[in-house]
Amino acid sequence: MTDDPAGYYATLEVEPTAAPEAITAAFRRRVRLLHPDVIGTGSAEAFIRVKAAYDVVGDAARRAAYDRAAREARAAQAARELAFTEEDLGLELAPRARGRDLPVGLWAAIGGIFCLATVMVVRQFNHPPVPASGALIRPFAPPAADGGAVPKPEMPAAPAGGPTTHFVLPAQDSAAVLWQRGTARDAFLPAGRLAAFTPVRALRLVPEHGLVEIALGDSGDAFIDAMRLTPGNAAAARRAFCAYNAGPAPQSGEVLRRNGDGAARVEISNRAPQPAVVKLRDTAGRTAATVFVAPGDRAVVANLPDQPYRPDFAIGELWSRACNDFAAGTRAQRFAGFASPQELSPLTIPPGVSAVHATVDIPDTVFERE
């Protein structure tokens, strides 16, 4: 029995005993190699697997639960291996029990386990259809290029009306083909496309054709190649989308966004072991500047309007330009009050004895807003 039942450590190419710092370093190394924009080594599916592995073993609480489950499974396996039969020991201590000699209680337990497994399989692929937006279906013909600037990618909306079970994996042709049943027996005709990372609800598997039926609400049901789906809810789909569309890694001190000019400046020092992004918000909640600071580095944001600011900051891994947030391991916080640029400098992340204000945790969605 392995210490890595889901292969998360192997995916990151580290040992199960690796220190948190080693896991973070391995994740950075792997994503730099596997990002889909990297020619030759980039792979969308491998990139998402690395991201999923880091989401578990890169988080202290989730890693502890994963390791605990592995230990319990290993102990159960060891107990089974020690349960020798009389033949294994070369003894004839008692007639070997046959199935009809098993206790009634044991038969009931076996039946209960079988029923539970059956219910889980049926629930996976036999949920009733739920309403969804017909806008999820894209025209089958690819859109014509207009020669303009590449638009910022947007996360596809999840079907409304209930929880999702899977999302569409990216591939070379991006969108996945949707199929509908034709009039002929076992015939399927192309009916549209579904954008990568669209969360969907799987209804049932059609194994003889390698398809999965999915609910599309007002547009009815359709079928999609089973290889283009991976388990995960809408939140998992968004994390994968953000990682896939992370874009070029920012340079330390890079101002990612700016609104307004002035003569003020704020110095920022990142003492965290992970990259940090700081947003200086004015009294109306607008972001005057967003700056990226590497671990252990310092940056100066100059030419700011001379007014009070309340900083938001987040630390994490793999800054996503598409999502305006880190794609993994994010923790976002907000200073409790406003201060002038002079009072804020030097602004220490995470806040220490030099911090002007205490901080409170904020949701990622609040931090993302500009």
Coordinates of C-alpha atoms in Angstrom, one line a residue, residues 137 180 214-222:
I137 CA -24.1 26.0 -26.7
Q180 CA -27.2 14.9 -30.3
I214 CA -25.1 16.2 -19.8
A215 CA -27.9 18.6 -18.9
L216 CA -28.1 21.9 -20.8
G217 CA -31.5 23.1 -19.4
D218 CA -33.4 25.1 -22.0
S219 CA -31.3 23.7 -24.7
G220 CA -32.2 20.1 -23.7
D221 CA -29.6 17.4 -23.1
A222 CA -26.6 16.6 -25.2

